[in-house]
Each structure stands twice: as structure tokens, then as C-alpha cells.
Amino acid sequence: MLSNEYLYGKGINVPSIDESVCNARVQLLKQHMLKLLEVGYLERDYQRITKVSQAIHFWNKLKKDESTD
């Protein structure tokens, strides 16, 4: 992930995203993933499952990177 300084410039105070927001989104995404996986193997929407998985990864990484800024 690119740093805030790289994206916004030096000396810019970028508001952080509250960790509770990230956690809430990850929880909702995981619940949705479970529903997507309940569908039979041959009928699953694998493209959607991939996108939900990427979103979970994104929010977890964002949370981690925000805490180290």
C-alpha cells in the first residue's frame, strides 16, 4: 500500500480511519462470505467470492497500515 505522504504530499495531515469502522466492515464481509459459501459448489458465484475476499484483505491491511502511521 502506498504511504499517505506519497499520495497526498509532505506535511499533509490525512484523517485516519477508525479501527472500529474497519472491524465492522470486515465482520459484515465475513458474514456475507459465509452466505456465499452455503450455495452448492457448482452454483457458487466465484467472481463475487473473490471480490469479497479481496475486500476483507483490503480492510484488514488498511487497519494494519493505519495503526503504523
PDB file of C-alpha atoms in Angstrom:
ATOM      1  CA  MET A   1       0.000   0.000   0.000  1.00  0.00           C
ATOM      2  CA  LEU A   2       1.278   3.453  -0.842  1.00  0.00           C
ATOM      3  CA  SER A   3       2.018   5.784   2.031  1.00  0.00           C
ATOM      4  CA  ASN A   4      -0.106   8.815   2.796  1.00  0.00           C
ATOM      5  CA  GLU A   5       2.915  11.039   2.137  1.00  0.00           C
ATOM      6  CA  TYR A   6       3.344   9.526  -1.304  1.00  0.00           C
ATOM      7  CA  LEU A   7      -0.324  10.007  -2.200  1.00  0.00           C
ATOM      8  CA  TYR A   8      -1.128  13.358  -0.546  1.00  0.00           C
ATOM      9  CA  GLY A   9       2.260  15.076  -0.241  1.00  0.00           C
ATOM     10  CA  LYS A  10       4.581  16.021   2.610  1.00  0.00           C
ATOM     11  CA  GLY A  11       3.190  17.678   5.707  1.00  0.00           C
ATOM     12  CA  ILE A  12      -0.450  16.844   4.942  1.00  0.00           C
ATOM     13  CA  ASN A  13      -2.487  15.610   7.901  1.00  0.00           C
ATOM     14  CA  VAL A  14      -4.673  12.836   6.487  1.00  0.00           C
ATOM     15  CA  PRO A  15      -7.553  11.813   8.774  1.00  0.00           C
ATOM     16  CA  SER A  16      -7.248   8.225   9.907  1.00  0.00           C
ATOM     17  CA  ILE A  17      -9.983   5.639   9.617  1.00  0.00           C
ATOM     18  CA  ASP A  18     -11.284   4.458  12.956  1.00  0.00           C
ATOM     19  CA  GLU A  19     -10.356   0.833  13.630  1.00  0.00           C
ATOM     20  CA  SER A  20     -13.936   0.075  14.657  1.00  0.00           C
ATOM     21  CA  VAL A  21     -15.088   1.011  11.135  1.00  0.00           C
ATOM     22  CA  CYS A  22     -12.600  -1.420   9.616  1.00  0.00           C
ATOM     23  CA  ASN A  23     -13.590  -4.153  12.065  1.00  0.00           C
ATOM     24  CA  ALA A  24     -17.296  -3.652  11.375  1.00  0.00           C
ATOM     25  CA  ARG A  25     -16.764  -3.864   7.620  1.00  0.00           C
ATOM     26  CA  VAL A  26     -14.624  -6.999   7.920  1.00  0.00           C
ATOM     27  CA  GLN A  27     -17.250  -8.638  10.117  1.00  0.00           C
ATOM     28  CA  LEU A  28     -20.029  -7.854   7.631  1.00  0.00           C
ATOM     29  CA  LEU A  29     -17.924  -9.110   4.732  1.00  0.00           C
ATOM     30  CA  LYS A  30     -17.165 -12.366   6.564  1.00  0.00           C
ATOM     31  CA  GLN A  31     -20.861 -12.917   7.252  1.00  0.00           C
ATOM     32  CA  HIS A  32     -21.614 -12.357   3.582  1.00  0.00           C
ATOM     33  CA  MET A  33     -18.819 -14.750   2.599  1.00  0.00           C
ATOM     34  CA  LEU A  34     -20.393 -17.483   4.716  1.00  0.00           C
ATOM     35  CA  LYS A  35     -23.711 -16.987   2.902  1.00  0.00           C
ATOM     36  CA  LEU A  36     -21.964 -17.125  -0.471  1.00  0.00           C
ATOM     37  CA  LEU A  37     -20.260 -20.378   0.508  1.00  0.00           C
ATOM     38  CA  GLU A  38     -23.542 -22.010   1.603  1.00  0.00           C
ATOM     39  CA  VAL A  39     -24.513 -22.354  -2.049  1.00  0.00           C
ATOM     40  CA  GLY A  40     -23.692 -25.647  -3.740  1.00  0.00           C
ATOM     41  CA  TYR A  41     -20.202 -25.980  -5.169  1.00  0.00           C
ATOM     42  CA  LEU A  42     -21.329 -25.897  -8.796  1.00  0.00           C
ATOM     43  CA  GLU A  43     -23.646 -22.911  -8.303  1.00  0.00           C
ATOM     44  CA  ARG A  44     -21.320 -20.590  -6.385  1.00  0.00           C
ATOM     45  CA  ASP A  45     -20.539 -17.122  -7.662  1.00  0.00           C
ATOM     46  CA  TYR A  46     -16.763 -17.427  -7.568  1.00  0.00           C
ATOM     47  CA  GLN A  47     -16.201 -13.983  -9.015  1.00  0.00           C
ATOM     48  CA  ARG A  48     -18.188 -12.461  -6.154  1.00  0.00           C
ATOM     49  CA  ILE A  49     -16.451 -14.682  -3.585  1.00  0.00           C
ATOM     50  CA  THR A  50     -13.103 -13.436  -4.917  1.00  0.00           C
ATOM     51  CA  LYS A  51     -14.197  -9.787  -4.677  1.00  0.00           C
ATOM     52  CA  VAL A  52     -15.481 -10.232  -1.111  1.00  0.00           C
ATOM     53  CA  SER A  53     -12.203 -11.935  -0.170  1.00  0.00           C
ATOM     54  CA  GLN A  54     -10.246  -9.036  -1.685  1.00  0.00           C
ATOM     55  CA  ALA A  55     -12.371  -6.556   0.275  1.00  0.00           C
ATOM     56  CA  ILE A  56     -11.661  -8.423   3.528  1.00  0.00           C
ATOM     57  CA  HIS A  57      -7.946  -8.300   2.745  1.00  0.00           C
ATOM     58  CA  PHE A  58      -8.163  -4.592   1.857  1.00  0.00           C
ATOM     59  CA  TRP A  59      -9.872  -3.560   5.113  1.00  0.00           C
ATOM     60  CA  ASN A  60      -7.552  -5.719   7.249  1.00  0.00           C
ATOM     61  CA  LYS A  61      -4.497  -4.248   5.530  1.00  0.00           C
ATOM     62  CA  LEU A  62      -5.870  -0.718   5.811  1.00  0.00           C
ATOM     63  CA  LYS A  63      -6.450  -1.219   9.530  1.00  0.00           C
ATOM     64  CA  LYS A  64      -2.928  -2.558   9.989  1.00  0.00           C
ATOM     65  CA  ASP A  65      -1.288   0.183   7.920  1.00  0.00           C
ATOM     66  CA  GLU A  66      -3.283   2.955   9.629  1.00  0.00           C
ATOM     67  CA  SER A  67      -2.086   1.773  13.035  1.00  0.00           C
ATOM     68  CA  THR A  68       1.574   2.056  11.956  1.00  0.00           C
ATOM     69  CA  ASP A  69       1.336   5.602  10.508  1.00  0.00           C
TER      70      ASP A  69
END
